[in-house]
Amino acid sequence: MAQSARENGTQLTLTQSYFEQALIPALNRRGITPVGAFKLDIGPETPTYYLLIPATSVDALVTLDAQLAQDAEFIKASTAFWGAPATAPAFVRVDSSLMSAFAGWPKLVAPKTGPRTFQLRTYESASDAAHIRKVEMFNQAEIAIFTRTGLAPVFFGDTLVGPRTPSLTYMLTFADVADLNKKWPVFASDPAWKELSHKPGNTDAEIVSNISNLYLSPLSCSQI
């Protein structure tokens, strides 16, 4: 779920406080953990915050707002954010995506603590067939090449509901941008990847129509 703050001012502080003091504790009380909270460092439409909310069932997410509305502790802690007036809204918009974990990476993996840079990449495809093929590439071989060459995934998600479908999104974590720039060429030059990505039917020109690449950093309240 992406949440965009309105401007570089009090709304940013209000939104971060809402995450830290109201939303994330309420999610944890419902067994939803770890919750990722990030700010966009490099990408369009800044300032923007991203929340990563894992769940074991769709029902847990579909009914979440109704459950939060019945949580007295959450309501008390979120009053300023939820009740922000139209003259000073807490955010411009909230865009949400529902994703299904890949078979080849079924659970979110939180990285080690400490300073981190996160890369959020979305691959769009021109057809459902092309999208399915790209997902198969990840499940059958590409994820294994990622991990073997030093890339550290957090999650892989197939977009079920959201904008720009058909698409998939995945997140990688690095110590910093220098670490990111060091590790990607290792993957790109790997013989197994070169063979896989050049097979007929597997090339980007055939199955990927657009790639979005964002750089994020965790907020102090992030559990990822």
Short mmCIF file of C-alpha atoms in Angstrom, two decimals:
data_model
loop_
_atom_site.label_atom_id
_atom_site.label_comp_id
_atom_site.label_asym_id
_atom_site.label_seq_id
_atom_site.Cartn_x
_atom_site.Cartn_y
_atom_site.Cartn_z
CA MET A 1 0.00 0.00 0.00
CA ALA A 2 1.39 3.40 -0.96
CA GLN A 3 0.46 6.47 1.02
CA SER A 4 1.36 9.93 -0.24
CA ALA A 5 1.76 12.79 2.20
CA ARG A 6 0.46 16.16 1.09
CA GLU A 7 3.53 18.37 1.34
CA ASN A 8 6.83 18.88 3.10
CA GLY A 9 5.28 20.10 6.34
CA THR A 10 3.17 19.02 9.28
CA GLN A 11 1.41 16.30 7.28
CA LEU A 12 4.62 14.29 7.08
CA THR A 13 5.03 14.31 10.84
CA LEU A 14 1.34 13.51 11.29
CA THR A 15 1.54 10.54 8.94
CA GLN A 16 4.69 9.11 10.49
CA SER A 17 3.18 9.46 13.97
CA TYR A 18 0.06 7.65 12.76
CA PHE A 19 2.15 4.75 11.50
CA GLU A 20 4.24 4.52 14.66
CA GLN A 21 1.70 5.19 17.39
CA ALA A 22 -1.57 3.92 15.92
CA LEU A 23 -1.50 1.75 12.82
CA ILE A 24 1.51 -0.54 13.27
CA PRO A 25 0.71 -1.34 16.94
CA ALA A 26 -2.90 -2.11 15.95
CA LEU A 27 -1.76 -4.39 13.13
CA ASN A 28 0.63 -6.18 15.48
CA ARG A 29 -2.20 -6.74 17.97
CA ARG A 30 -3.98 -8.61 15.18
CA GLY A 31 -0.99 -10.81 14.49
CA ILE A 32 0.05 -8.87 11.38
CA THR A 33 3.82 -8.62 11.57
CA PRO A 34 6.40 -7.54 10.54
CA VAL A 35 5.04 -4.34 8.99
CA GLY A 36 7.28 -2.35 6.71
CA ALA A 37 7.12 1.45 6.61
CA PHE A 38 9.28 3.29 4.10
CA LYS A 39 9.81 6.70 2.54
CA LEU A 40 10.55 7.16 -1.12
CA ASP A 41 14.08 8.44 -1.69
CA ILE A 42 14.39 8.13 -5.47
CA GLY A 43 11.33 7.99 -7.71
CA PRO A 44 8.36 10.06 -8.85
CA GLU A 45 5.85 11.83 -6.63
CA THR A 46 7.81 12.62 -3.50
CA PRO A 47 7.12 12.82 -0.63
CA THR A 48 5.56 9.36 -0.59
CA TYR A 49 5.38 6.66 2.06
CA TYR A 50 5.01 2.95 1.42
CA LEU A 51 3.54 0.39 3.81
CA LEU A 52 4.12 -3.33 3.40
CA ILE A 53 1.43 -5.27 5.28
CA PRO A 54 1.78 -9.08 5.17
CA ALA A 55 -1.19 -11.36 5.86
CA THR A 56 -1.96 -15.05 5.66
CA SER A 57 -5.46 -14.50 4.26
CA VAL A 58 -7.28 -12.05 2.03
CA ASP A 59 -10.05 -11.78 4.62
CA ALA A 60 -7.63 -10.34 7.17
CA LEU A 61 -6.92 -7.44 4.81
CA VAL A 62 -10.44 -6.95 3.41
CA THR A 63 -11.92 -6.58 6.91
CA LEU A 64 -9.00 -4.59 8.33
CA ASP A 65 -10.60 -1.12 8.23
CA ALA A 66 -13.75 -2.41 9.93
CA GLN A 67 -11.66 -4.09 12.62
CA LEU A 68 -9.60 -0.97 13.22
CA ALA A 69 -12.77 1.08 13.60
CA GLN A 70 -13.70 -1.17 16.56
CA ASP A 71 -10.30 -0.87 18.23
CA ALA A 72 -10.61 1.76 20.96
CA GLU A 73 -6.85 2.02 21.47
CA PHE A 74 -6.31 2.56 17.76
CA ILE A 75 -9.10 5.14 17.51
CA LYS A 76 -7.63 7.15 20.37
CA ALA A 77 -4.13 7.09 18.90
CA SER A 78 -5.25 7.87 15.34
CA THR A 79 -7.66 10.74 16.01
CA ALA A 80 -5.49 13.48 14.49
CA PHE A 81 -4.81 11.49 11.33
CA TRP A 82 -8.23 9.94 10.74
CA GLY A 83 -10.03 13.15 11.62
CA ALA A 84 -7.85 15.61 9.72
CA PRO A 85 -10.03 18.38 8.23
CA ALA A 86 -10.38 19.02 4.50
CA THR A 87 -8.51 22.29 4.96
CA ALA A 88 -5.46 20.39 6.23
CA PRO A 89 -5.70 16.78 5.02
CA ALA A 90 -3.20 14.21 6.23
CA PHE A 91 -2.50 12.94 2.71
CA VAL A 92 -3.33 13.45 -0.95
CA ARG A 93 -4.36 9.86 -1.67
CA VAL A 94 -3.92 6.24 -0.71
CA ASP A 95 -3.20 3.69 -3.45
CA SER A 96 -3.45 0.05 -2.41
CA SER A 97 -2.38 -3.15 -4.15
CA LEU A 98 -3.23 -6.70 -3.15
CA MET A 99 -0.53 -9.20 -4.06
CA SER A 100 -0.14 -12.94 -3.86
CA ALA A 101 3.26 -14.31 -2.80
CA PHE A 102 5.23 -16.23 -5.39
CA ALA A 103 5.47 -20.00 -5.00
CA GLY A 104 9.24 -19.65 -5.18
CA TRP A 105 9.32 -17.11 -2.31
CA PRO A 106 6.17 -17.73 -0.26
CA LYS A 107 7.02 -15.72 2.85
CA LEU A 108 8.32 -12.23 3.48
CA VAL A 109 11.92 -12.22 4.71
CA ALA A 110 12.90 -9.29 6.91
CA PRO A 111 16.56 -8.22 6.59
CA LYS A 112 19.05 -7.76 9.38
CA THR A 113 18.68 -4.61 11.44
CA GLY A 114 20.78 -1.55 10.75
CA PRO A 115 20.90 1.08 7.99
CA ARG A 116 19.31 -0.31 4.84
CA THR A 117 18.36 0.71 1.32
CA PHE A 118 15.39 -1.02 -0.29
CA GLN A 119 14.74 -1.35 -4.00
CA LEU A 120 11.12 -1.79 -5.11
CA ARG A 121 10.78 -2.98 -8.70
CA THR A 122 7.56 -3.49 -10.67
CA TYR A 123 7.43 -5.34 -13.99
CA GLU A 124 4.42 -4.70 -16.20
CA SER A 125 3.52 -6.98 -19.10
CA ALA A 126 1.53 -6.36 -22.26
CA SER A 127 -0.53 -9.55 -21.88
CA ASP A 128 -1.54 -12.08 -19.26
CA ALA A 129 0.44 -14.78 -21.06
CA ALA A 130 3.60 -12.67 -20.94
CA HIS A 131 3.04 -11.88 -17.27
CA ILE A 132 2.58 -15.54 -16.37
CA ARG A 133 5.76 -16.40 -18.22
CA LYS A 134 7.74 -13.80 -16.26
CA VAL A 135 6.39 -15.12 -12.96
CA GLU A 136 7.38 -18.64 -14.05
CA MET A 137 10.91 -17.43 -14.80
CA PHE A 138 11.24 -16.16 -11.24
CA ASN A 139 9.78 -19.27 -9.65
CA GLN A 140 11.72 -21.75 -11.75
CA ALA A 141 15.16 -20.15 -11.87
CA GLU A 142 15.51 -16.38 -11.47
CA ILE A 143 14.97 -16.22 -7.70
CA ALA A 144 17.65 -18.86 -7.20
CA ILE A 145 20.05 -16.84 -9.35
CA PHE A 146 19.22 -13.73 -7.31
CA THR A 147 20.15 -15.35 -4.02
CA ARG A 148 23.20 -17.16 -5.39
CA THR A 149 24.68 -13.94 -6.79
CA GLY A 150 24.16 -11.99 -3.56
CA LEU A 151 20.85 -10.21 -4.09
CA ALA A 152 18.64 -10.31 -0.97
CA PRO A 153 14.88 -10.44 -1.64
CA VAL A 154 12.28 -9.33 0.89
CA PHE A 155 9.20 -10.38 -1.09
CA PHE A 156 7.88 -11.23 -4.55
CA GLY A 157 4.23 -10.41 -5.26
CA ASP A 158 1.86 -11.08 -8.15
CA THR A 159 -0.60 -8.17 -8.34
CA LEU A 160 -4.17 -9.41 -7.96
CA VAL A 161 -5.79 -6.01 -7.44
CA GLY A 162 -4.18 -2.68 -8.16
CA PRO A 163 -3.03 -0.34 -10.90
CA ARG A 164 -1.02 -1.25 -14.00
CA THR A 165 -1.95 -4.92 -14.18
CA PRO A 166 -0.83 -7.44 -15.25
CA SER A 167 2.26 -6.83 -13.16
CA LEU A 168 4.52 -8.22 -10.47
CA THR A 169 6.47 -6.41 -7.78
CA TYR A 170 9.44 -7.43 -5.71
CA MET A 171 11.62 -5.82 -3.06
CA LEU A 172 15.35 -6.25 -2.49
CA THR A 173 17.43 -4.97 0.40
CA PHE A 174 21.00 -3.65 0.45
CA ALA A 175 23.34 -2.10 2.99
CA ASP A 176 23.32 1.13 0.95
CA VAL A 177 23.18 2.38 -2.64
CA ALA A 178 26.86 1.55 -3.16
CA ASP A 179 26.12 -2.05 -2.19
CA LEU A 180 23.18 -2.07 -4.63
CA ASN A 181 25.37 -0.79 -7.45
CA LYS A 182 28.00 -3.41 -6.66
CA LYS A 183 25.69 -6.44 -6.57
CA TRP A 184 23.46 -5.89 -9.62
CA PRO A 185 26.33 -6.25 -12.15
CA VAL A 186 27.25 -9.59 -10.54
CA PHE A 187 23.74 -10.84 -11.25
CA ALA A 188 23.64 -9.35 -14.75
CA SER A 189 26.91 -11.05 -15.74
CA ASP A 190 25.99 -14.45 -14.30
CA PRO A 191 26.13 -17.15 -17.03
CA ALA A 192 22.93 -18.84 -15.83
CA TRP A 193 21.04 -15.55 -15.98
CA LYS A 194 22.36 -14.74 -19.43
CA GLU A 195 21.25 -18.13 -20.68
CA LEU A 196 17.81 -17.87 -19.05
CA SER A 197 17.10 -14.30 -20.18
CA HIS A 198 18.14 -14.91 -23.80
CA LYS A 199 15.98 -17.96 -24.40
CA PRO A 200 13.21 -17.35 -26.95
CA GLY A 201 10.10 -16.32 -25.04
CA ASN A 202 12.07 -15.04 -22.05
CA THR A 203 13.49 -11.76 -23.32
CA ASP A 204 12.28 -8.49 -21.84
CA ALA A 205 11.15 -7.35 -25.27
CA GLU A 206 8.74 -10.29 -25.36
CA ILE A 207 7.36 -10.37 -21.82
CA VAL A 208 8.08 -7.06 -20.03
CA SER A 209 6.54 -3.82 -21.27
CA ASN A 210 7.66 -1.46 -18.48
CA ILE A 211 9.87 -1.54 -15.38
CA SER A 212 9.47 0.83 -12.42
CA ASN A 213 12.45 1.15 -10.11
CA LEU A 214 12.15 2.90 -6.74
CA TYR A 215 14.64 3.42 -3.91
CA LEU A 216 13.23 3.44 -0.38
CA SER A 217 14.58 3.82 3.14
CA PRO A 218 12.87 2.52 6.29
CA LEU A 219 11.17 4.86 8.73
CA SER A 220 12.20 4.57 12.37
CA CYS A 221 8.97 2.65 13.10
CA SER A 222 9.49 0.08 10.33
CA GLN A 223 9.72 -3.56 11.37
CA ILE A 224 11.39 -4.50 8.08
#
